[in-house]
Amino acid sequence: MTGEKGLRLGLVGYPVEHSLSSAIHEAFMRQTGLEGSFRRLSVRPDELPGRLASLYADDYAGLNVTVPHKRAVLAQVVACDQDVESTGAANTLLRGIGGWSAANTDIAGFGRLVLEEGLDQQQFVIVGGGGAASAVAEAVYRMGCSSATVCRRPWLWKRHGRALELERLQSVMGRRDGGVVVNATPLGWRPTDSFPVETWPERGWVFLDLNYAPDWPWRDRLAASGVRVITGERMLVYQAAASFCLWTGIGPSVEVG
């Protein structure tokens, strides 16, 4: 760290090598004239408490948080905002007096993407049970849309509505005449990943993938078959801009790429 100047920001997760966050925040700093750096910080779950303490001691101004730490970080913070209370997850840490404070900008980021895509009158099926899924469920609830959640451990789901077993995704879609399926899982980062549906309905369903892996054969085949597919790059930019504003007091333009 010696010799670094300006704002110190970073992303903690495991893994983080694929993340576009550093490119986005570096663009925000250039745009706003702020000097600083944004680092991708690979942190294993067992390292999280000590690493957060060392980053605070190293004068980091703020951190983004990604898989698998969005819930675990809450044991290491001194304060939480209302959106963290609503989701039980944080994607943003702010330097405060005596320790980190937690915020969640994923809710706003997802909501903005849905509005831009004209999907705010749809029904949603959320696939996943982690911090990202919690933020999606909260955003959908605030928009007044109905939703169902399917995940591997539905008994742990404590957000809006009850969750069903992942194996029931096909039947859940079959009982509805269309809507938006949200992939809020890590599925898609490995080319060999597949999604837990045997057949995709012929019409009426949008696939909104929070991931932005450049080449996921399963998703590519879905798009080639005529299904409307949306990926998560813009949500990443929107939540990053909200985090950047919390850290700096400056709202950057989201036209960064």
Short mmCIF file of C-alpha atoms in Angstrom, two decimals, residues 95-249:
data_model
loop_
_atom_site.label_atom_id
_atom_site.label_comp_id
_atom_site.label_asym_id
_atom_site.label_seq_id
_atom_site.Cartn_x
_atom_site.Cartn_y
_atom_site.Cartn_z
CA ARG A 95 -15.71 3.84 6.49
CA GLY A 96 -17.25 5.15 9.70
CA ILE A 97 -16.16 6.08 13.19
CA GLY A 98 -15.02 2.91 14.89
CA GLY A 99 -15.57 0.56 11.98
CA TRP A 100 -17.42 -0.24 8.77
CA SER A 101 -21.03 0.71 8.10
CA ALA A 102 -23.08 -1.43 5.72
CA ALA A 103 -25.36 -0.38 2.86
CA ASN A 104 -27.15 -2.13 0.02
CA THR A 105 -27.23 -0.50 -3.41
CA ASP A 106 -28.28 -3.67 -5.27
CA ILE A 107 -31.94 -2.88 -4.66
CA ALA A 108 -31.73 0.46 -6.46
CA GLY A 109 -29.52 -1.00 -9.20
CA PHE A 110 -31.93 -3.81 -10.00
CA GLY A 111 -34.96 -1.54 -9.81
CA ARG A 112 -33.47 0.88 -12.31
CA LEU A 113 -32.64 -1.93 -14.74
CA VAL A 114 -36.17 -3.32 -14.53
CA LEU A 115 -37.71 0.10 -15.18
CA GLU A 116 -35.44 0.75 -18.17
CA GLU A 117 -36.33 -2.62 -19.65
CA GLY A 118 -40.07 -1.99 -19.18
CA LEU A 119 -40.50 -5.02 -16.93
CA ASP A 120 -42.02 -3.28 -13.91
CA GLN A 121 -45.49 -4.73 -14.57
CA GLN A 122 -44.29 -8.32 -14.84
CA GLN A 123 -44.33 -11.19 -12.38
CA PHE A 124 -40.96 -12.51 -11.32
CA VAL A 125 -39.47 -15.89 -10.53
CA ILE A 126 -36.25 -15.41 -8.55
CA VAL A 127 -33.73 -18.23 -8.70
CA GLY A 128 -31.34 -18.13 -5.75
CA GLY A 129 -31.38 -17.67 -2.00
CA GLY A 130 -28.39 -15.44 -1.28
CA GLY A 131 -27.76 -11.73 -0.92
CA ALA A 132 -28.43 -10.93 -4.59
CA ALA A 133 -31.75 -12.78 -4.51
CA SER A 134 -32.75 -10.90 -1.35
CA ALA A 135 -32.07 -7.56 -3.04
CA VAL A 136 -34.08 -8.60 -6.11
CA ALA A 137 -37.00 -9.72 -3.94
CA GLU A 138 -36.99 -6.41 -2.07
CA ALA A 139 -36.85 -4.38 -5.30
CA VAL A 140 -39.69 -6.38 -6.84
CA TYR A 141 -41.76 -5.96 -3.68
CA ARG A 142 -41.25 -2.19 -3.71
CA MET A 143 -42.40 -2.04 -7.34
CA GLY A 144 -45.60 -3.83 -6.38
CA CYS A 145 -44.86 -6.88 -8.53
CA SER A 146 -45.59 -10.45 -7.55
CA SER A 147 -42.73 -12.90 -7.17
CA ALA A 148 -41.86 -16.48 -6.35
CA THR A 149 -38.46 -17.66 -5.17
CA VAL A 150 -36.83 -21.04 -5.82
CA CYS A 151 -33.55 -22.01 -4.21
CA ARG A 152 -31.50 -24.91 -2.86
CA ARG A 153 -32.34 -24.28 0.80
CA PRO A 154 -35.84 -22.75 0.86
CA TRP A 155 -36.22 -23.28 4.61
CA LEU A 156 -33.61 -20.55 5.14
CA TRP A 157 -35.46 -17.93 3.04
CA LYS A 158 -36.75 -15.13 5.25
CA ARG A 159 -37.60 -12.45 2.68
CA HIS A 160 -40.85 -11.62 0.86
CA GLY A 161 -43.01 -14.66 0.22
CA ARG A 162 -42.03 -18.25 0.79
CA ALA A 163 -39.41 -20.07 -1.21
CA LEU A 164 -39.72 -23.40 -3.00
CA GLU A 165 -37.20 -26.08 -3.84
CA LEU A 166 -35.01 -25.38 -6.85
CA GLU A 167 -36.29 -28.54 -8.52
CA ARG A 168 -39.75 -26.94 -8.74
CA LEU A 169 -38.66 -24.12 -11.08
CA GLN A 170 -40.11 -25.85 -14.16
CA SER A 171 -43.50 -26.34 -12.52
CA VAL A 172 -43.54 -22.78 -11.14
CA MET A 173 -43.00 -21.42 -14.65
CA GLY A 174 -45.59 -23.82 -16.03
CA ARG A 175 -48.28 -22.42 -13.73
CA ARG A 176 -47.76 -18.88 -15.03
CA ASP A 177 -48.37 -17.37 -18.44
CA GLY A 178 -45.07 -15.52 -18.60
CA GLY A 179 -42.89 -13.15 -16.65
CA VAL A 180 -39.23 -12.67 -15.75
CA VAL A 181 -36.91 -15.39 -14.51
CA VAL A 182 -34.01 -13.81 -12.60
CA ASN A 183 -30.78 -15.75 -12.27
CA ALA A 184 -29.47 -14.58 -8.89
CA THR A 185 -27.05 -17.49 -8.55
CA PRO A 186 -23.42 -17.97 -9.65
CA LEU A 187 -24.62 -20.20 -12.50
CA GLY A 188 -23.16 -19.01 -15.77
CA TRP A 189 -19.63 -18.16 -14.72
CA ARG A 190 -18.47 -21.60 -15.84
CA PRO A 191 -19.14 -22.48 -19.48
CA THR A 192 -20.30 -25.96 -18.44
CA ASP A 193 -23.08 -24.60 -16.21
CA SER A 194 -26.67 -25.33 -17.11
CA PHE A 195 -29.85 -23.87 -15.69
CA PRO A 196 -32.37 -25.99 -13.74
CA VAL A 197 -35.14 -26.11 -16.36
CA GLU A 198 -35.67 -28.99 -18.75
CA THR A 199 -37.53 -27.00 -21.40
CA TRP A 200 -38.07 -23.26 -21.72
CA PRO A 201 -41.67 -22.20 -22.44
CA GLU A 202 -42.21 -21.20 -26.06
CA ARG A 203 -43.16 -17.63 -25.27
CA GLY A 204 -43.87 -15.12 -22.56
CA TRP A 205 -40.74 -15.47 -20.44
CA VAL A 206 -37.73 -13.15 -20.16
CA PHE A 207 -34.42 -14.42 -18.79
CA LEU A 208 -32.68 -11.75 -16.70
CA ASP A 209 -29.20 -12.98 -15.78
CA LEU A 210 -27.53 -10.91 -13.06
CA ASN A 211 -24.22 -12.36 -14.23
CA TYR A 212 -22.40 -10.98 -17.26
CA ALA A 213 -20.14 -13.85 -18.22
CA PRO A 214 -19.24 -13.17 -21.85
CA ASP A 215 -19.78 -16.75 -23.00
CA TRP A 216 -22.31 -19.02 -21.35
CA PRO A 217 -23.40 -21.61 -23.93
CA TRP A 218 -26.68 -22.41 -22.16
CA ARG A 219 -27.71 -18.74 -22.13
CA ASP A 220 -26.43 -18.19 -25.67
CA ARG A 221 -28.60 -21.05 -26.95
CA LEU A 222 -31.60 -19.59 -25.13
CA ALA A 223 -31.08 -16.22 -26.82
CA ALA A 224 -30.55 -17.88 -30.20
CA SER A 225 -33.93 -19.60 -29.82
CA GLY A 226 -35.62 -16.19 -29.66
CA VAL A 227 -35.98 -15.73 -25.90
CA ARG A 228 -35.40 -12.20 -24.66
CA VAL A 229 -32.21 -12.34 -22.58
CA ILE A 230 -30.88 -9.47 -20.43
CA THR A 231 -27.53 -9.59 -18.65
CA GLY A 232 -26.35 -7.77 -15.56
CA GLU A 233 -23.74 -5.25 -16.73
CA ARG A 234 -26.01 -2.22 -16.37
CA MET A 235 -27.19 -3.27 -12.92
CA LEU A 236 -23.53 -3.53 -11.94
CA VAL A 237 -22.92 0.02 -13.17
CA TYR A 238 -26.02 1.39 -11.43
CA GLN A 239 -25.26 -0.16 -8.06
CA ALA A 240 -21.61 0.89 -8.39
CA ALA A 241 -22.64 4.50 -9.05
CA ALA A 242 -24.83 4.48 -5.94
CA SER A 243 -21.94 3.07 -3.89
CA PHE A 244 -19.53 5.65 -5.31
CA CYS A 245 -21.93 8.42 -4.30
CA LEU A 246 -22.11 7.06 -0.75
CA TRP A 247 -18.30 6.99 -0.52
CA THR A 248 -17.59 10.37 -2.10
CA GLY A 249 -20.78 12.45 -2.03
#
